CSV table of C-alpha atoms in Angstrom, one decimal:
chain,number,residue,atom,x,y,z
A,1,UNK,CA,41.7,29.6,-25.2
A,2,UNK,CA,39.8,26.4,-24.3
A,3,UNK,CA,43.2,24.9,-23.0
A,4,UNK,CA,44.0,28.0,-21.0
A,5,UNK,CA,40.7,27.9,-19.4
A,6,UNK,CA,41.1,24.1,-18.6
A,7,UNK,CA,44.4,25.1,-17.2
A,8,UNK,CA,43.3,28.0,-15.1
A,9,UNK,CA,39.9,26.8,-13.6
A,10,UNK,CA,41.0,23.9,-11.7
A,11,UNK,CA,43.9,26.1,-10.1
A,12,UNK,CA,41.1,28.6,-9.1
A,13,UNK,CA,39.0,25.9,-7.6
A,14,UNK,CA,41.7,25.1,-5.1
A,15,UNK,CA,40.7,28.2,-3.5
A,16,UNK,CA,37.0,27.4,-3.3
A,17,UNK,CA,37.1,26.0,0.2
A,18,UNK,CA,38.5,29.0,1.7
A,19,UNK,CA,36.3,31.2,0.1
A,20,UNK,CA,33.2,29.2,1.0
A,21,UNK,CA,34.2,28.3,4.5
A,22,UNK,CA,35.0,32.1,5.2
A,23,UNK,CA,31.8,33.2,3.7
A,24,UNK,CA,29.6,30.6,5.9
A,25,UNK,CA,31.6,31.3,9.2
A,26,UNK,CA,31.7,35.1,8.7
A,27,UNK,CA,28.1,35.4,7.4
A,28,UNK,CA,27.0,33.3,10.8
A,29,UNK,CA,29.0,35.5,12.8
A,30,UNK,CA,27.7,38.6,11.2
A,31,UNK,CA,24.0,37.5,11.7
A,32,UNK,CA,24.9,36.6,15.5
A,33,UNK,CA,26.3,40.2,15.8
A,34,UNK,CA,23.3,41.8,14.0
A,35,UNK,CA,20.9,40.1,16.3
A,36,UNK,CA,22.9,41.1,19.5
A,37,UNK,CA,23.7,44.5,18.6
A,38,UNK,CA,20.4,45.3,16.9
A,39,UNK,CA,18.4,44.2,20.1
A,40,UNK,CA,20.9,46.0,22.3
A,41,UNK,CA,20.5,49.4,20.5
A,42,UNK,CA,16.8,48.9,21.3
A,43,UNK,CA,17.7,48.2,25.1
A,44,UNK,CA,16.2,50.5,28.0
A,45,UNK,CA,19.7,50.5,29.4
A,46,UNK,CA,21.5,53.7,28.3
A,47,UNK,CA,25.1,52.3,28.7
A,48,UNK,CA,24.3,49.2,26.6
A,49,UNK,CA,22.7,51.5,23.9
A,50,UNK,CA,25.4,53.8,23.6
A,51,UNK,CA,28.3,51.1,23.8
A,52,UNK,CA,26.4,49.2,20.8
A,53,UNK,CA,26.0,52.4,19.0
A,54,UNK,CA,29.8,52.9,19.4
A,55,UNK,CA,30.5,49.6,18.0
A,56,UNK,CA,28.3,50.0,15.0
A,57,UNK,CA,29.3,53.4,14.0
A,58,UNK,CA,33.1,52.6,14.2
A,59,UNK,CA,32.8,49.4,12.3
A,60,UNK,CA,30.5,51.1,9.6
A,61,UNK,CA,32.5,54.0,9.5
A,62,UNK,CA,35.8,52.5,8.6
A,63,UNK,CA,36.9,50.4,6.0
A,64,UNK,CA,36.9,46.6,6.2
A,65,UNK,CA,40.4,46.1,4.7
A,66,UNK,CA,41.9,48.5,7.3
A,67,UNK,CA,39.9,46.5,10.0
A,68,UNK,CA,41.5,43.5,8.8
A,69,UNK,CA,44.9,44.7,9.0
A,70,UNK,CA,44.4,46.0,12.2
A,71,UNK,CA,43.2,42.7,13.7
A,72,UNK,CA,46.1,40.9,11.8
A,73,UNK,CA,49.1,43.2,12.3
A,74,UNK,CA,48.1,45.8,14.9
A,75,UNK,CA,46.3,44.2,17.7
A,76,UNK,CA,48.8,41.2,18.2
A,77,UNK,CA,51.4,43.8,18.5
A,78,UNK,CA,49.8,46.4,20.6
A,79,UNK,CA,48.0,44.0,23.0
A,80,UNK,CA,49.9,40.8,22.7
A,81,UNK,CA,46.7,39.1,21.8
A,82,UNK,CA,46.8,36.5,19.2
A,83,UNK,CA,43.1,36.2,17.8
A,84,UNK,CA,43.9,32.8,15.9
A,85,UNK,CA,44.8,31.6,12.5
A,86,UNK,CA,44.3,34.0,9.8
A,87,UNK,CA,41.3,32.3,8.8
A,88,UNK,CA,39.8,33.2,12.1
A,89,UNK,CA,41.0,36.7,11.8
A,90,UNK,CA,39.3,36.9,8.4
A,91,UNK,CA,36.1,35.6,9.9
A,92,UNK,CA,36.0,37.8,13.0
A,93,UNK,CA,36.5,41.2,10.8
A,94,UNK,CA,34.3,40.4,8.0
A,95,UNK,CA,31.8,39.3,10.8
A,96,UNK,CA,32.2,42.3,12.9
A,97,UNK,CA,31.8,44.7,9.9
A,98,UNK,CA,28.8,43.3,8.3
A,99,UNK,CA,27.4,42.6,11.7
A,100,UNK,CA,27.4,46.4,12.4
A,101,UNK,CA,25.5,47.0,9.0
A,102,UNK,CA,23.1,44.3,9.6
A,103,UNK,CA,22.3,45.4,13.2
A,104,UNK,CA,20.8,48.5,11.7
A,105,UNK,CA,18.4,46.3,9.6
A,106,UNK,CA,17.5,44.4,12.6
A,107,UNK,CA,16.9,47.4,14.5
A,108,UNK,CA,14.9,49.4,11.7
A,109,UNK,CA,12.8,46.2,11.0
A,110,UNK,CA,11.8,45.7,14.9
A,111,UNK,CA,10.8,49.4,15.0
A,112,UNK,CA,9.0,49.7,11.9
A,113,UNK,CA,6.4,46.8,13.1
A,114,UNK,CA,3.4,48.7,13.5
A,115,UNK,CA,2.5,50.2,16.9
A,116,UNK,CA,-0.8,48.6,16.9
A,117,UNK,CA,0.7,45.1,17.0
A,118,UNK,CA,2.5,46.0,20.5
A,119,UNK,CA,-1.1,47.3,21.6
A,120,UNK,CA,-3.0,44.3,20.6
A,121,UNK,CA,-0.5,42.2,22.1
A,122,UNK,CA,-0.7,44.3,25.3
A,123,UNK,CA,-4.5,44.1,25.5
A,124,UNK,CA,-4.1,40.3,25.4
A,125,UNK,CA,-1.8,40.8,28.7
A,126,UNK,CA,1.5,39.7,27.2
A,127,UNK,CA,4.5,40.7,28.8
A,128,UNK,CA,7.0,42.7,26.9
A,129,UNK,CA,9.2,39.7,26.3
A,130,UNK,CA,6.2,37.8,25.2
A,131,UNK,CA,5.2,40.6,22.7
A,132,UNK,CA,8.7,40.7,21.4
A,133,UNK,CA,9.1,36.9,21.0
A,134,UNK,CA,5.6,36.0,19.7
A,135,UNK,CA,4.4,39.1,17.9
A,136,UNK,CA,7.0,41.7,16.9
A,137,UNK,CA,10.2,39.5,16.4
A,138,UNK,CA,8.4,36.9,14.0
A,139,UNK,CA,7.2,39.9,11.8
A,140,UNK,CA,10.4,41.9,11.8
A,141,UNK,CA,12.6,38.8,10.7
A,142,UNK,CA,10.2,38.6,7.7
A,143,UNK,CA,11.3,42.1,6.7
A,144,UNK,CA,14.9,41.7,7.3
A,145,UNK,CA,15.1,38.6,4.9
A,146,UNK,CA,15.8,40.6,1.6
A,147,UNK,CA,18.4,42.9,3.2
A,148,UNK,CA,20.1,40.0,4.8
A,149,UNK,CA,20.2,38.3,1.5
A,150,UNK,CA,21.8,41.3,0.0
A,151,UNK,CA,24.3,41.7,2.6
A,152,UNK,CA,25.2,38.0,2.3
A,153,UNK,CA,26.1,38.6,-1.3
A,154,UNK,CA,28.3,41.4,0.0
A,155,UNK,CA,30.0,39.4,2.6
A,156,UNK,CA,30.9,36.8,-0.4
A,157,UNK,CA,32.5,39.5,-2.2
A,158,UNK,CA,34.1,40.8,0.9
A,159,UNK,CA,35.9,37.5,1.6
A,160,UNK,CA,38.2,38.1,-1.4
A,161,UNK,CA,40.2,40.5,0.9
A,162,UNK,CA,41.3,37.6,3.2
A,163,UNK,CA,43.8,37.0,0.2
A,164,UNK,CA,45.7,40.2,1.3
A,165,UNK,CA,46.4,38.3,4.7
A,166,UNK,CA,47.8,35.3,3.0
A,167,UNK,CA,44.5,33.3,2.9
A,168,UNK,CA,44.4,30.8,-0.2
A,169,UNK,CA,41.1,31.8,-1.5
A,170,UNK,CA,39.8,32.1,-5.1
A,171,UNK,CA,41.4,35.5,-5.7
A,172,UNK,CA,44.7,34.3,-4.3
A,173,UNK,CA,44.9,31.4,-6.8
A,174,UNK,CA,44.0,34.0,-9.4
A,175,UNK,CA,46.7,36.4,-8.6
A,176,UNK,CA,49.3,33.2,-8.5
A,177,UNK,CA,48.1,32.5,-12.0
A,178,UNK,CA,48.5,35.9,-13.1
A,179,UNK,CA,52.0,36.6,-11.9
A,180,UNK,CA,53.3,33.1,-13.5
A,181,UNK,CA,51.9,34.0,-16.7
A,182,UNK,CA,51.1,38.0,-17.2
A,183,UNK,CA,49.6,37.7,-20.7
A,184,UNK,CA,46.8,35.5,-19.1
A,185,UNK,CA,45.6,38.1,-16.9
A,186,UNK,CA,42.2,39.3,-18.6
A,187,UNK,CA,41.3,35.5,-18.7
A,188,UNK,CA,42.3,34.7,-15.2
A,189,UNK,CA,40.4,37.7,-13.7
A,190,UNK,CA,37.4,37.0,-15.9
A,191,UNK,CA,37.3,33.3,-14.6
A,192,UNK,CA,37.6,34.6,-11.1
A,193,UNK,CA,34.5,36.9,-11.7
A,194,UNK,CA,32.8,33.8,-13.1
A,195,UNK,CA,33.6,31.9,-9.9
A,196,UNK,CA,32.3,34.6,-7.6
A,197,UNK,CA,29.1,35.1,-9.7
A,198,UNK,CA,28.4,31.3,-9.7
A,199,UNK,CA,28.9,31.4,-6.0
A,200,UNK,CA,26.7,34.1,-5.7
A,201,UNK,CA,23.6,32.8,-7.9
A,202,UNK,CA,22.3,30.5,-5.0
A,203,UNK,CA,22.4,33.7,-2.5
A,204,UNK,CA,20.5,35.8,-5.2
A,205,UNK,CA,18.0,33.1,-5.5
A,206,UNK,CA,17.6,33.0,-1.7
A,207,UNK,CA,17.2,36.9,-1.7
A,208,UNK,CA,14.5,36.7,-4.1
A,209,UNK,CA,12.7,34.2,-2.1
A,210,UNK,CA,13.2,36.3,1.0
A,211,UNK,CA,11.6,39.2,-0.7
A,212,UNK,CA,8.5,37.2,-1.5
A,213,UNK,CA,8.1,35.9,2.0
A,214,UNK,CA,8.8,39.4,3.6
A,215,UNK,CA,6.0,40.8,1.2
A,216,UNK,CA,3.3,38.7,3.0
A,217,UNK,CA,2.5,38.4,6.6
A,218,UNK,CA,3.6,41.7,7.8
A,219,UNK,CA,1.3,44.4,9.4
A,220,UNK,CA,1.9,48.0,8.0
B,1,UNK,CA,-25.7,47.3,44.0
B,2,UNK,CA,-22.4,45.5,43.8
B,3,UNK,CA,-19.1,47.3,44.0
B,4,UNK,CA,-18.1,49.2,40.7
B,5,UNK,CA,-15.6,46.9,38.7
B,6,UNK,CA,-13.9,49.9,37.4
B,7,UNK,CA,-13.7,53.5,39.2
B,8,UNK,CA,-12.1,56.6,37.6
B,9,UNK,CA,-11.3,59.1,40.4
B,10,UNK,CA,-10.5,62.6,39.0
B,11,UNK,CA,-8.3,61.4,36.2
B,12,UNK,CA,-6.3,63.7,34.2
B,13,UNK,CA,-4.5,63.1,31.1
B,14,UNK,CA,-2.4,65.7,28.9
B,15,UNK,CA,-0.3,65.3,25.9
B,16,UNK,CA,2.4,67.8,26.1
B,17,UNK,CA,0.6,71.1,26.5
B,18,UNK,CA,-2.7,69.9,25.6
B,19,UNK,CA,-5.1,68.7,28.4
B,20,UNK,CA,-7.0,66.1,26.9
B,21,UNK,CA,-8.9,64.9,30.0
B,22,UNK,CA,-9.7,67.2,32.9
B,23,UNK,CA,-11.0,65.4,36.1
B,24,UNK,CA,-12.9,62.1,35.0
B,25,UNK,CA,-15.0,60.6,37.8
B,26,UNK,CA,-16.8,57.4,36.6
B,27,UNK,CA,-18.2,54.1,38.1
B,28,UNK,CA,-18.5,51.0,35.7
B,29,UNK,CA,-20.5,48.3,37.3
B,30,UNK,CA,-20.1,44.5,36.6
B,31,UNK,CA,-22.0,43.6,33.4
B,32,UNK,CA,-22.8,47.2,32.7
B,33,UNK,CA,-22.8,48.4,29.0
B,34,UNK,CA,-21.6,51.8,28.9
B,35,UNK,CA,-21.7,54.0,25.7
B,36,UNK,CA,-19.2,57.0,25.4
B,37,UNK,CA,-20.2,59.5,22.9
B,38,UNK,CA,-19.0,63.0,22.2
B,39,UNK,CA,-17.1,65.0,19.3
B,40,UNK,CA,-13.9,64.0,17.9
B,41,UNK,CA,-10.8,65.1,20.0
B,42,UNK,CA,-12.9,64.9,23.1
B,43,UNK,CA,-10.8,62.2,24.8
B,44,UNK,CA,-13.3,59.2,24.4
B,45,UNK,CA,-10.7,56.8,23.1
B,46,UNK,CA,-8.1,58.1,25.8
B,47,UNK,CA,-10.3,57.0,28.6
B,48,UNK,CA,-10.4,53.2,27.5
B,49,UNK,CA,-6.7,53.4,26.5
B,50,UNK,CA,-5.8,54.4,30.0
B,51,UNK,CA,-7.8,51.6,31.4
B,52,UNK,CA,-6.0,49.2,28.9
B,53,UNK,CA,-2.8,50.6,30.0
B,54,UNK,CA,-1.8,51.8,26.6
B,55,UNK,CA,-1.4,55.3,28.0
B,56,UNK,CA,-0.6,56.4,31.4
B,57,UNK,CA,-2.7,59.0,33.3
B,58,UNK,CA,-1.1,62.4,34.3
B,59,UNK,CA,-3.0,62.3,37.6
B,60,UNK,CA,-5.8,60.5,39.4
B,61,UNK,CA,-6.7,57.0,40.1
B,62,UNK,CA,-8.2,54.1,38.0
B,63,UNK,CA,-9.4,51.3,40.1
B,64,UNK,CA,-9.9,47.9,38.6
B,65,UNK,CA,-11.5,45.4,40.9
B,66,UNK,CA,-10.6,47.2,43.9
B,67,UNK,CA,-6.9,47.5,42.9
B,68,UNK,CA,-5.2,50.8,41.9
B,69,UNK,CA,-4.2,50.0,38.3
B,70,UNK,CA,-1.3,52.6,37.6
B,71,UNK,CA,0.1,52.7,41.3
B,72,UNK,CA,1.3,50.0,43.5
B,73,UNK,CA,2.5,49.8,47.3
B,74,UNK,CA,5.9,49.7,47.9
B,75,UNK,CA,7.1,49.9,51.5
B,76,UNK,CA,4.3,51.8,52.4
B,77,UNK,CA,4.4,54.5,49.6
B,78,UNK,CA,2.2,54.4,46.4
B,79,UNK,CA,4.7,54.3,43.5
B,80,UNK,CA,4.3,54.2,39.7
B,81,UNK,CA,3.2,50.6,38.8
B,82,UNK,CA,5.6,48.3,37.1
B,83,UNK,CA,4.8,45.9,34.4
B,84,UNK,CA,4.3,43.0,36.7
B,85,UNK,CA,1.6,45.0,38.7
B,86,UNK,CA,-0.1,46.1,35.3
B,87,UNK,CA,-0.2,42.6,34.1
B,88,UNK,CA,-2.0,41.4,37.3
B,89,UNK,CA,-4.7,44.0,37.2
B,90,UNK,CA,-5.3,44.2,33.5
B,91,UNK,CA,-5.8,40.5,33.1
B,92,UNK,CA,-9.5,40.9,33.1
B,93,UNK,CA,-9.5,43.5,30.4
B,94,UNK,CA,-9.9,43.1,26.8
B,95,UNK,CA,-10.0,45.3,24.0
B,96,UNK,CA,-11.0,45.7,20.3
B,97,UNK,CA,-9.3,48.1,18.2
B,98,UNK,CA,-10.5,50.5,15.4
B,99,UNK,CA,-7.8,49.0,13.0
B,100,UNK,CA,-8.3,45.4,14.1
B,101,UNK,CA,-4.6,44.9,14.7
B,102,UNK,CA,-4.7,41.1,13.9
B,103,UNK,CA,-1.4,39.6,13.9
B,104,UNK,CA,-0.6,39.0,10.2
B,105,UNK,CA,1.8,36.2,10.6
B,106,UNK,CA,-0.8,33.9,12.2
B,107,UNK,CA,-3.7,32.3,11.0
B,108,UNK,CA,-7.1,33.6,12.5
B,109,UNK,CA,-7.2,30.4,14.7
B,110,UNK,CA,-3.6,31.0,15.9
B,111,UNK,CA,-4.6,34.8,16.4
B,112,UNK,CA,-7.3,33.5,18.9
B,113,UNK,CA,-5.0,30.8,20.6
B,114,UNK,CA,-1.6,32.6,21.2
B,115,UNK,CA,-2.6,34.6,24.2
B,116,UNK,CA,-4.7,32.1,26.4
B,117,UNK,CA,-1.8,29.6,25.8
B,118,UNK,CA,1.3,31.7,26.5
B,119,UNK,CA,-0.4,34.1,29.0
B,120,UNK,CA,-2.9,32.3,30.9
B,121,UNK,CA,-1.0,29.0,30.5
B,122,UNK,CA,-4.0,26.9,29.5
B,123,UNK,CA,-3.6,23.7,27.5
B,124,UNK,CA,-3.6,23.7,23.9
B,125,UNK,CA,-6.5,21.3,23.3
B,126,UNK,CA,-8.8,23.6,25.6
B,127,UNK,CA,-7.8,26.8,24.0
B,128,UNK,CA,-8.3,25.5,20.5
B,129,UNK,CA,-11.8,24.2,21.2
B,130,UNK,CA,-12.9,27.2,22.8
B,131,UNK,CA,-11.3,29.4,20.0
B,132,UNK,CA,-13.1,27.2,17.1
B,133,UNK,CA,-16.5,27.9,19.2
B,134,UNK,CA,-15.7,31.4,19.5
B,135,UNK,CA,-14.8,31.8,15.7
B,136,UNK,CA,-17.9,29.7,15.0
B,137,UNK,CA,-20.1,32.3,17.1
B,138,UNK,CA,-18.9,35.3,15.1
B,139,UNK,CA,-19.5,33.5,11.8
B,140,UNK,CA,-16.1,32.4,10.9
B,141,UNK,CA,-15.6,28.9,11.6
B,142,UNK,CA,-14.9,28.0,8.0
B,143,UNK,CA,-11.9,30.4,8.0
B,144,UNK,CA,-10.0,29.1,10.8
B,145,UNK,CA,-6.9,28.5,8.7
B,146,UNK,CA,-6.7,31.7,6.7
B,147,UNK,CA,-4.5,34.4,7.3
B,148,UNK,CA,-5.9,38.0,8.3
B,149,UNK,CA,-4.8,39.2,4.9
B,150,UNK,CA,-7.3,37.0,3.2
B,151,UNK,CA,-10.3,38.6,5.0
B,152,UNK,CA,-12.6,41.5,4.5
B,153,UNK,CA,-12.5,44.4,7.1
B,154,UNK,CA,-15.8,43.1,8.7
B,155,UNK,CA,-14.5,39.7,9.0
B,156,UNK,CA,-11.1,41.0,10.5
B,157,UNK,CA,-13.0,42.9,13.2
B,158,UNK,CA,-15.2,39.9,13.9
B,159,UNK,CA,-11.9,37.8,14.6
B,160,UNK,CA,-10.5,40.6,16.8
B,161,UNK,CA,-13.6,40.2,18.7
B,162,UNK,CA,-13.4,36.6,19.0
B,163,UNK,CA,-9.7,36.8,20.0
B,164,UNK,CA,-10.5,39.1,22.9
B,165,UNK,CA,-13.5,36.9,24.0
B,166,UNK,CA,-11.5,33.8,24.1
B,167,UNK,CA,-9.4,35.5,27.0
B,168,UNK,CA,-12.7,35.7,28.9
B,169,UNK,CA,-12.5,39.1,30.1
B,170,UNK,CA,-14.7,40.8,32.6
B,171,UNK,CA,-14.6,44.0,30.9
B,172,UNK,CA,-14.5,44.6,27.0
B,173,UNK,CA,-13.4,47.7,25.5
B,174,UNK,CA,-14.3,48.8,21.8
B,175,UNK,CA,-12.4,51.8,20.5
B,176,UNK,CA,-14.6,52.9,17.4
B,177,UNK,CA,-14.7,49.4,16.2
B,178,UNK,CA,-16.7,50.3,13.0
B,179,UNK,CA,-14.9,53.5,12.1
B,180,UNK,CA,-12.5,52.0,9.6
B,181,UNK,CA,-14.9,49.5,7.8
B,182,UNK,CA,-16.8,50.1,4.5
B,183,UNK,CA,-20.6,51.0,5.5
B,184,UNK,CA,-21.9,47.7,4.0
B,185,UNK,CA,-19.6,45.9,6.6
B,186,UNK,CA,-20.7,47.8,9.6
B,187,UNK,CA,-23.8,45.8,10.1
B,188,UNK,CA,-22.2,42.4,10.6
B,189,UNK,CA,-19.7,43.9,13.4
B,190,UNK,CA,-22.5,45.6,15.2
B,191,UNK,CA,-24.6,42.2,15.1
B,192,UNK,CA,-21.8,40.5,17.0
B,193,UNK,CA,-21.5,43.4,19.4
B,194,UNK,CA,-25.3,43.2,20.0
B,195,UNK,CA,-25.0,39.3,20.5
B,196,UNK,CA,-22.1,39.9,23.1
B,197,UNK,CA,-24.0,42.5,25.0
B,198,UNK,CA,-27.2,40.2,25.2
B,199,UNK,CA,-25.5,36.9,26.2
B,200,UNK,CA,-22.5,37.7,28.1
B,201,UNK,CA,-22.4,39.2,31.4
B,202,UNK,CA,-19.1,41.2,31.1
B,203,UNK,CA,-19.1,45.1,31.3
B,204,UNK,CA,-18.7,46.7,28.1
B,205,UNK,CA,-17.6,50.2,27.2
B,206,UNK,CA,-18.0,51.2,23.6
B,207,UNK,CA,-16.5,54.6,22.3
B,208,UNK,CA,-18.6,54.8,19.0
B,209,UNK,CA,-20.1,57.2,16.4
B,210,UNK,CA,-22.8,54.7,15.8
B,211,UNK,CA,-25.3,56.7,18.0
B,212,UNK,CA,-28.5,54.6,17.5
B,213,UNK,CA,-26.7,51.3,18.1
B,214,UNK,CA,-25.0,52.7,21.1
B,215,UNK,CA,-28.1,54.1,22.6
B,216,UNK,CA,-29.9,50.9,21.9
B,217,UNK,CA,-27.7,48.8,23.7
B,218,UNK,CA,-26.1,51.0,26.5
B,219,UNK,CA,-27.4,50.9,30.0
B,220,UNK,CA,-25.5,54.0,30.7
B,221,UNK,CA,-24.4,56.9,28.1
B,222,UNK,CA,-21.6,59.2,28.9
B,223,UNK,CA,-21.3,62.4,26.8
B,224,UNK,CA,-17.6,63.7,26.8
B,225,UNK,CA,-17.1,67.1,25.9
B,226,UNK,CA,-14.0,69.2,26.2
B,227,UNK,CA,-12.4,66.8,28.6
B,228,UNK,CA,-15.1,66.3,31.0
B,229,UNK,CA,-18.1,64.0,31.2
B,230,UNK,CA,-20.7,66.7,30.5
B,231,UNK,CA,-23.7,64.4,30.7
B,232,UNK,CA,-24.4,61.1,32.0
B,233,UNK,CA,-27.4,58.7,32.5
B,234,UNK,CA,-29.5,56.2,30.8
B,235,UNK,CA,-29.9,56.5,27.1
B,236,UNK,CA,-33.3,58.1,27.3
B,237,UNK,CA,-32.2,60.6,30.3
B,238,UNK,CA,-29.3,61.6,28.0
B,239,UNK,CA,-30.9,62.0,24.7
B,240,UNK,CA,-34.5,63.0,25.3
B,241,UNK,CA,-34.3,65.0,28.5
B,242,UNK,CA,-30.8,66.5,28.6
B,243,UNK,CA,-30.9,70.4,28.5
B,244,UNK,CA,-27.0,70.4,27.6
B,245,UNK,CA,-27.0,72.4,24.7
B,246,UNK,CA,-23.6,71.1,23.2
B,247,UNK,CA,-25.2,67.7,23.6
B,248,UNK,CA,-28.3,68.9,21.6
B,249,UNK,CA,-26.1,70.3,18.9
B,250,UNK,CA,-24.0,67.1,18.7
B,251,UNK,CA,-26.9,64.8,18.5
B,252,UNK,CA,-28.7,67.0,15.9
B,253,UNK,CA,-25.7,66.9,13.7
B,254,UNK,CA,-25.7,63.0,13.9
B,255,UNK,CA,-29.6,63.1,13.3
B,256,UNK,CA,-29.5,65.0,10.2
């Protein structure tokens, strides 16, 4: 048993760099999309609002794995566009998907800052941009923190899908180990779970931290 | 007598089908202290919210310092004011709210400093000094680095007044500023208002249920009833000599 673990763990560890790099890049991309789309959905401009709404609903309403296959197989064939290496395709698909979910968090948080805050800022003669930048946004961000933490943990788990487009992440090496020695399958996948859980621990801790920050410093 | 600093000319306001204000005509002179009294739902708060640009009048004109607040000239026509115009005209107006509306993510000193720095582009040092002076004046000089959540309601409202005063308004609006306070905290807030009324030469409009206090400091009292100014004059004119039955009834309920 111990020997088997010593055999398997280093193999799985070879996938760490891909899992972690896809996690970091797609999380950053998702946050970026979340703020852009979240703010666009609050725009005065109907076209911007509708267009962003379409993006959000399409990416929330369809499965991540199908989106991944679309970007990997279908888009290059249909439009002749190469989106880059499969690392980039994984990052783009995961980022767009979770960006759509997170944009709703951004939008909801901004809307839930009390109306009185906008009024007080208006009474101090702030412009609408200053109201957003100095008063509304800083409070909204505090409220977003716990949900951003939760979704980042989801993104970590979502990265395992890139093994399906040939990326050599933790799950990919797990599959290799299992196919070379079927009897080890339970142990292999147990260790895969342990790897993901250890990676999730700092994210779980950050989410807790975010929750305690968001509890103070917000007007209700 | 100098020109009024604020003029309401036949101002109407409806929310949906409900006509809250049905033709308000009103002059406020520089440094004048005006108390607005009347039953709830009579539109008292709406009057000052329109002046602060938080509500747009349905019709009529509000003139501030000789400039139309909600309308601006464009190619010879008067059109609806844009944000730039509103910001130019409302710069002399400050407001204190029933629910304080302090910025919870800032210390009380930052609450006071943000607007002068970002809106009036004053230097940080100057604003800081003035903010500390003002917080001292409202008795909170020892709480500069506290957050609003650490203060009592009365203290929050005093910070809100300091925050408005640091902007050096020529007109201060008070929207039922003691209504959300526990009874024992009302006094400290009224004391600050009394101090401002005595020492500062800005115009003040108080929407209030603190009848005796309002009558005490006001140069002019307006009794608002069913969307119109039913009675106006000095405190003694309105209170002692009015023959308006609804006003007498209203005052009677308060004096019980």
